[in-house]
Amino acid sequence: MPAENCTVFTDFIFLGLSGRQDVQQGLFVLFLLVYGITVIANLGMILLISMDPRLHTPMYYFLSSLSFCDVCYSSTVSPKMLADFLSVQKRIPYNLCAVQMYFCGAFADAACVMLSVMAYDRYVAICNPLLYTNAMSRSICAQLITIAYITGLVDAAIYTSCTFRLSFCNSNIINHFFCDIPPLLALSSSDTTTNEILMFISCSCIAGFSIITVLLSYSYIITTIFRMNSAQGRRKAFSTCASHLTAVAIFFGTVLFMYFQPSSTYSLDTDKMASVFYMVVTPMLNPLIYSFKNKDVKVSLRKVMGTKLCSG
């Protein structure tokens, strides 16, 4: 579209999850509760791991980083969404929309890679226990976490810059509750073919690599577990993987649904519902899954709570 015919918008307006005021008030209470649990549970997990020396192992080092990613990418979306539930017009400045997209994508990508790193950690611990101390030393763990964050920051910078080079001349109304790529591509008046290809490549590389790493790791893990002679050993090995497998299934299942569905069946309304689960609910579920399914975390939590009660 010629530049002289393009209306320059200084902000965007979200349609949000509902246009009814009574529904929005109910959603505000619900998602305020969800966000409160997300922050408390994830920060509590980080604090618990830092306080208990028994949890100072690579597995919980990675879990602490995952909790940090979860609370960060949820916090890029939830506070604004909560404020919009109480607003008549859900406006976000153009530049802040780009910032929201960048940090949301960066921490979500980092969490995706972190889940694959945790799968590799379980593979080394179960399949090569004698090499575990050297293979997952503190320096190697730090390098793996650094790689996860760098991957997220670089990937988010690429697709955010490409998205905001597009023209938005026809409208500034986004059929969503935060600045995500698909609704902005749908809103753009430019040719988005290159961006769609870039998004597919980006998702394929990061999500694809992570999923392949998880599948390969757990194929070796399951083979090793079934070769164990001790039933108690098999149960212990399965219990250490159960929480991670649950978190992986929820995270990657939603990602695949959001970004890999055929264009012929794509719907922004469906995407909004999936995004709620991916961006708001999943960060709350991860620490709860590890709290209820992981024996070490439950023992540590009881110990801390018991100490607090006794000192009180």
PDB file of N, CA and C in Angstrom, residues 34-49 60 63-64 66-71 73-74 115 118 243 246-247 250 280-294 297-298 301:
ATOM      1  N   VAL A  34      -5.573 -16.981  39.203  1.00  0.00           N
ATOM      2  CA  VAL A  34      -4.603 -17.799  38.459  1.00  0.00           C
ATOM      3  C   VAL A  34      -3.225 -17.146  38.461  1.00  0.00           C
ATOM      4  N   TYR A  35      -3.166 -15.845  38.200  1.00  0.00           N
ATOM      5  CA  TYR A  35      -1.877 -15.149  38.159  1.00  0.00           C
ATOM      6  C   TYR A  35      -1.231 -15.103  39.543  1.00  0.00           C
ATOM      7  N   GLY A  36      -2.054 -14.903  40.572  1.00  0.00           N
ATOM      8  CA  GLY A  36      -1.515 -14.908  41.939  1.00  0.00           C
ATOM      9  C   GLY A  36      -0.879 -16.245  42.288  1.00  0.00           C
ATOM     10  N   ILE A  37      -1.570 -17.350  41.938  1.00  0.00           N
ATOM     11  CA  ILE A  37      -1.024 -18.689  42.181  1.00  0.00           C
ATOM     12  C   ILE A  37       0.257 -18.895  41.373  1.00  0.00           C
ATOM     13  N   THR A  38       0.259 -18.412  40.114  1.00  0.00           N
ATOM     14  CA  THR A  38       1.439 -18.551  39.243  1.00  0.00           C
ATOM     15  C   THR A  38       2.665 -17.908  39.874  1.00  0.00           C
ATOM     16  N   VAL A  39       2.516 -16.667  40.316  1.00  0.00           N
ATOM     17  CA  VAL A  39       3.651 -15.941  40.895  1.00  0.00           C
ATOM     18  C   VAL A  39       4.104 -16.587  42.196  1.00  0.00           C
ATOM     19  N   ILE A  40       3.154 -16.876  43.078  1.00  0.00           N
ATOM     20  CA  ILE A  40       3.499 -17.448  44.387  1.00  0.00           C
ATOM     21  C   ILE A  40       4.121 -18.835  44.231  1.00  0.00           C
ATOM     22  N   ALA A  41       3.518 -19.677  43.375  1.00  0.00           N
ATOM     23  CA  ALA A  41       3.998 -21.050  43.211  1.00  0.00           C
ATOM     24  C   ALA A  41       5.387 -21.093  42.574  1.00  0.00           C
ATOM     25  N   ASN A  42       5.609 -20.283  41.535  1.00  0.00           N
ATOM     26  CA  ASN A  42       6.901 -20.309  40.849  1.00  0.00           C
ATOM     27  C   ASN A  42       8.004 -19.672  41.679  1.00  0.00           C
ATOM     28  N   LEU A  43       7.722 -18.534  42.283  1.00  0.00           N
ATOM     29  CA  LEU A  43       8.731 -17.916  43.154  1.00  0.00           C
ATOM     30  C   LEU A  43       8.968 -18.789  44.386  1.00  0.00           C
ATOM     31  N   GLY A  44       7.906 -19.446  44.869  1.00  0.00           N
ATOM     32  CA  GLY A  44       8.062 -20.370  45.990  1.00  0.00           C
ATOM     33  C   GLY A  44       8.943 -21.550  45.624  1.00  0.00           C
ATOM     34  N   MET A  45       8.792 -22.057  44.393  1.00  0.00           N
ATOM     35  CA  MET A  45       9.627 -23.166  43.925  1.00  0.00           C
ATOM     36  C   MET A  45      11.098 -22.737  43.856  1.00  0.00           C
ATOM     37  N   ILE A  46      11.341 -21.545  43.320  1.00  0.00           N
ATOM     38  CA  ILE A  46      12.715 -21.034  43.230  1.00  0.00           C
ATOM     39  C   ILE A  46      13.319 -20.888  44.626  1.00  0.00           C
ATOM     40  N   LEU A  47      12.536 -20.342  45.558  1.00  0.00           N
ATOM     41  CA  LEU A  47      13.010 -20.143  46.929  1.00  0.00           C
ATOM     42  C   LEU A  47      13.251 -21.472  47.632  1.00  0.00           C
ATOM     43  N   LEU A  48      12.342 -22.431  47.433  1.00  0.00           N
ATOM     44  CA  LEU A  48      12.474 -23.749  48.053  1.00  0.00           C
ATOM     45  C   LEU A  48      13.748 -24.447  47.586  1.00  0.00           C
ATOM     46  N   ILE A  49      14.018 -24.383  46.275  1.00  0.00           N
ATOM     47  CA  ILE A  49      15.214 -25.028  45.720  1.00  0.00           C
ATOM     48  C   ILE A  49      16.484 -24.363  46.241  1.00  0.00           C
ATOM     49  N   TYR A  60      17.026 -29.862  39.645  1.00  0.00           N
ATOM     50  CA  TYR A  60      16.291 -28.777  40.291  1.00  0.00           C
ATOM     51  C   TYR A  60      16.870 -27.405  39.927  1.00  0.00           C
ATOM     52  N   LEU A  63      14.886 -26.838  36.950  1.00  0.00           N
ATOM     53  CA  LEU A  63      13.501 -26.571  37.345  1.00  0.00           C
ATOM     54  C   LEU A  63      13.352 -25.139  37.858  1.00  0.00           C
ATOM     55  N   SER A  64      14.346 -24.675  38.599  1.00  0.00           N
ATOM     56  CA  SER A  64      14.338 -23.298  39.085  1.00  0.00           C
ATOM     57  C   SER A  64      14.344 -22.315  37.921  1.00  0.00           C
ATOM     58  N   LEU A  66      13.246 -22.968  34.872  1.00  0.00           N
ATOM     59  CA  LEU A  66      11.946 -23.089  34.214  1.00  0.00           C
ATOM     60  C   LEU A  66      10.894 -22.260  34.948  1.00  0.00           C
ATOM     61  N   SER A  67      10.922 -22.291  36.278  1.00  0.00           N
ATOM     62  CA  SER A  67       9.979 -21.500  37.072  1.00  0.00           C
ATOM     63  C   SER A  67      10.187 -20.006  36.821  1.00  0.00           C
ATOM     64  N   PHE A  68      11.445 -19.594  36.684  1.00  0.00           N
ATOM     65  CA  PHE A  68      11.741 -18.192  36.388  1.00  0.00           C
ATOM     66  C   PHE A  68      11.167 -17.793  35.027  1.00  0.00           C
ATOM     67  N   CYS A  69      11.349 -18.652  34.022  1.00  0.00           N
ATOM     68  CA  CYS A  69      10.785 -18.389  32.686  1.00  0.00           C
ATOM     69  C   CYS A  69       9.268 -18.305  32.746  1.00  0.00           C
ATOM     70  N   ASP A  70       8.654 -19.228  33.493  1.00  0.00           N
ATOM     71  CA  ASP A  70       7.196 -19.263  33.578  1.00  0.00           C
ATOM     72  C   ASP A  70       6.636 -17.978  34.176  1.00  0.00           C
ATOM     73  N   VAL A  71       7.221 -17.528  35.274  1.00  0.00           N
ATOM     74  CA  VAL A  71       6.691 -16.329  35.925  1.00  0.00           C
ATOM     75  C   VAL A  71       6.965 -15.092  35.081  1.00  0.00           C
ATOM     76  N   TYR A  73       7.266 -14.954  31.539  1.00  0.00           N
ATOM     77  CA  TYR A  73       6.431 -14.802  30.346  1.00  0.00           C
ATOM     78  C   TYR A  73       4.951 -14.681  30.697  1.00  0.00           C
ATOM     79  N   SER A  74       4.548 -15.207  31.837  1.00  0.00           N
ATOM     80  CA  SER A  74       3.177 -14.961  32.288  1.00  0.00           C
ATOM     81  C   SER A  74       2.995 -13.498  32.682  1.00  0.00           C
ATOM     82  N   LEU A 115      12.827 -27.271  28.789  1.00  0.00           N
ATOM     83  CA  LEU A 115      12.171 -28.580  28.942  1.00  0.00           C
ATOM     84  C   LEU A 115      12.967 -29.677  28.240  1.00  0.00           C
ATOM     85  N   MET A 118      15.981 -30.443  30.386  1.00  0.00           N
ATOM     86  CA  MET A 118      15.595 -31.276  31.525  1.00  0.00           C
ATOM     87  C   MET A 118      15.418 -32.736  31.106  1.00  0.00           C
ATOM     88  N   SER A 243       6.670 -36.153  36.526  1.00  0.00           N
ATOM     89  CA  SER A 243       6.311 -34.735  36.563  1.00  0.00           C
ATOM     90  C   SER A 243       6.793 -34.011  35.319  1.00  0.00           C
ATOM     91  N   THR A 246       4.621 -34.906  32.277  1.00  0.00           N
ATOM     92  CA  THR A 246       3.336 -34.211  32.336  1.00  0.00           C
ATOM     93  C   THR A 246       3.475 -32.769  31.866  1.00  0.00           C
ATOM     94  N   ALA A 247       4.524 -32.074  32.362  1.00  0.00           N
ATOM     95  CA  ALA A 247       4.766 -30.683  31.967  1.00  0.00           C
ATOM     96  C   ALA A 247       5.058 -30.575  30.472  1.00  0.00           C
ATOM     97  N   ILE A 250       1.781 -31.058  28.341  1.00  0.00           N
ATOM     98  CA  ILE A 250       0.911 -29.876  28.377  1.00  0.00           C
ATOM     99  C   ILE A 250       1.501 -28.750  27.535  1.00  0.00           C
ATOM    100  N   VAL A 280      -1.205 -18.357  30.259  1.00  0.00           N
ATOM    101  CA  VAL A 280      -1.700 -18.025  31.596  1.00  0.00           C
ATOM    102  C   VAL A 280      -1.808 -19.247  32.503  1.00  0.00           C
ATOM    103  N   VAL A 281      -2.373 -20.343  31.969  1.00  0.00           N
ATOM    104  CA  VAL A 281      -2.645 -21.508  32.816  1.00  0.00           C
ATOM    105  C   VAL A 281      -1.407 -22.391  32.992  1.00  0.00           C
ATOM    106  N   THR A 282      -0.685 -22.667  31.894  1.00  0.00           N
ATOM    107  CA  THR A 282       0.480 -23.558  31.964  1.00  0.00           C
ATOM    108  C   THR A 282       1.541 -23.093  32.965  1.00  0.00           C
ATOM    109  N   PRO A 283       1.891 -21.793  33.009  1.00  0.00           N
ATOM    110  CA  PRO A 283       2.872 -21.352  34.021  1.00  0.00           C
ATOM    111  C   PRO A 283       2.415 -21.607  35.455  1.00  0.00           C
ATOM    112  N   MET A 284       1.098 -21.661  35.671  1.00  0.00           N
ATOM    113  CA  MET A 284       0.587 -21.984  37.009  1.00  0.00           C
ATOM    114  C   MET A 284       0.691 -23.481  37.281  1.00  0.00           C
ATOM    115  N   LEU A 285       0.456 -24.300  36.241  1.00  0.00           N
ATOM    116  CA  LEU A 285       0.414 -25.752  36.433  1.00  0.00           C
ATOM    117  C   LEU A 285       1.783 -26.361  36.706  1.00  0.00           C
ATOM    118  N   ASN A 286       2.837 -25.837  36.040  1.00  0.00           N
ATOM    119  CA  ASN A 286       4.160 -26.467  36.151  1.00  0.00           C
ATOM    120  C   ASN A 286       4.644 -26.638  37.590  1.00  0.00           C
ATOM    121  N   PRO A 287       4.679 -25.570  38.418  1.00  0.00           N
ATOM    122  CA  PRO A 287       5.145 -25.782  39.799  1.00  0.00           C
ATOM    123  C   PRO A 287       4.216 -26.674  40.605  1.00  0.00           C
ATOM    124  N   LEU A 288       2.909 -26.638  40.287  1.00  0.00           N
ATOM    125  CA  LEU A 288       1.970 -27.505  41.005  1.00  0.00           C
ATOM    126  C   LEU A 288       2.204 -28.964  40.646  1.00  0.00           C
ATOM    127  N   ILE A 289       2.482 -29.233  39.363  1.00  0.00           N
ATOM    128  CA  ILE A 289       2.777 -30.600  38.912  1.00  0.00           C
ATOM    129  C   ILE A 289       4.002 -31.144  39.631  1.00  0.00           C
ATOM    130  N   TYR A 290       5.064 -30.336  39.695  1.00  0.00           N
ATOM    131  CA  TYR A 290       6.294 -30.791  40.342  1.00  0.00           C
ATOM    132  C   TYR A 290       6.121 -30.912  41.853  1.00  0.00           C
ATOM    133  N   SER A 291       5.230 -30.110  42.435  1.00  0.00           N
ATOM    134  CA  SER A 291       4.996 -30.192  43.876  1.00  0.00           C
ATOM    135  C   SER A 291       4.260 -31.466  44.254  1.00  0.00           C
ATOM    136  N   PHE A 292       3.266 -31.845  43.440  1.00  0.00           N
ATOM    137  CA  PHE A 292       2.425 -33.000  43.770  1.00  0.00           C
ATOM    138  C   PHE A 292       3.020 -34.322  43.301  1.00  0.00           C
ATOM    139  N   LYS A 293       3.817 -34.299  42.226  1.00  0.00           N
ATOM    140  CA  LYS A 293       4.306 -35.547  41.637  1.00  0.00           C
ATOM    141  C   LYS A 293       5.753 -35.864  41.993  1.00  0.00           C
ATOM    142  N   ASN A 294       6.492 -34.906  42.542  1.00  0.00           N
ATOM    143  CA  ASN A 294       7.913 -35.118  42.826  1.00  0.00           C
ATOM    144  C   ASN A 294       8.124 -35.333  44.325  1.00  0.00           C
ATOM    145  N   VAL A 297      10.565 -32.783  46.196  1.00  0.00           N
ATOM    146  CA  VAL A 297       9.960 -31.466  46.401  1.00  0.00           C
ATOM    147  C   VAL A 297       8.934 -31.529  47.532  1.00  0.00           C
ATOM    148  N   LYS A 298       8.132 -32.602  47.572  1.00  0.00           N
ATOM    149  CA  LYS A 298       7.127 -32.739  48.627  1.00  0.00           C
ATOM    150  C   LYS A 298       7.789 -32.856  50.001  1.00  0.00           C
ATOM    151  N   LEU A 301       9.199 -29.460  50.909  1.00  0.00           N
ATOM    152  CA  LEU A 301       8.122 -28.527  51.240  1.00  0.00           C
ATOM    153  C   LEU A 301       7.578 -28.801  52.639  1.00  0.00           C
TER     154      LEU A 301
END
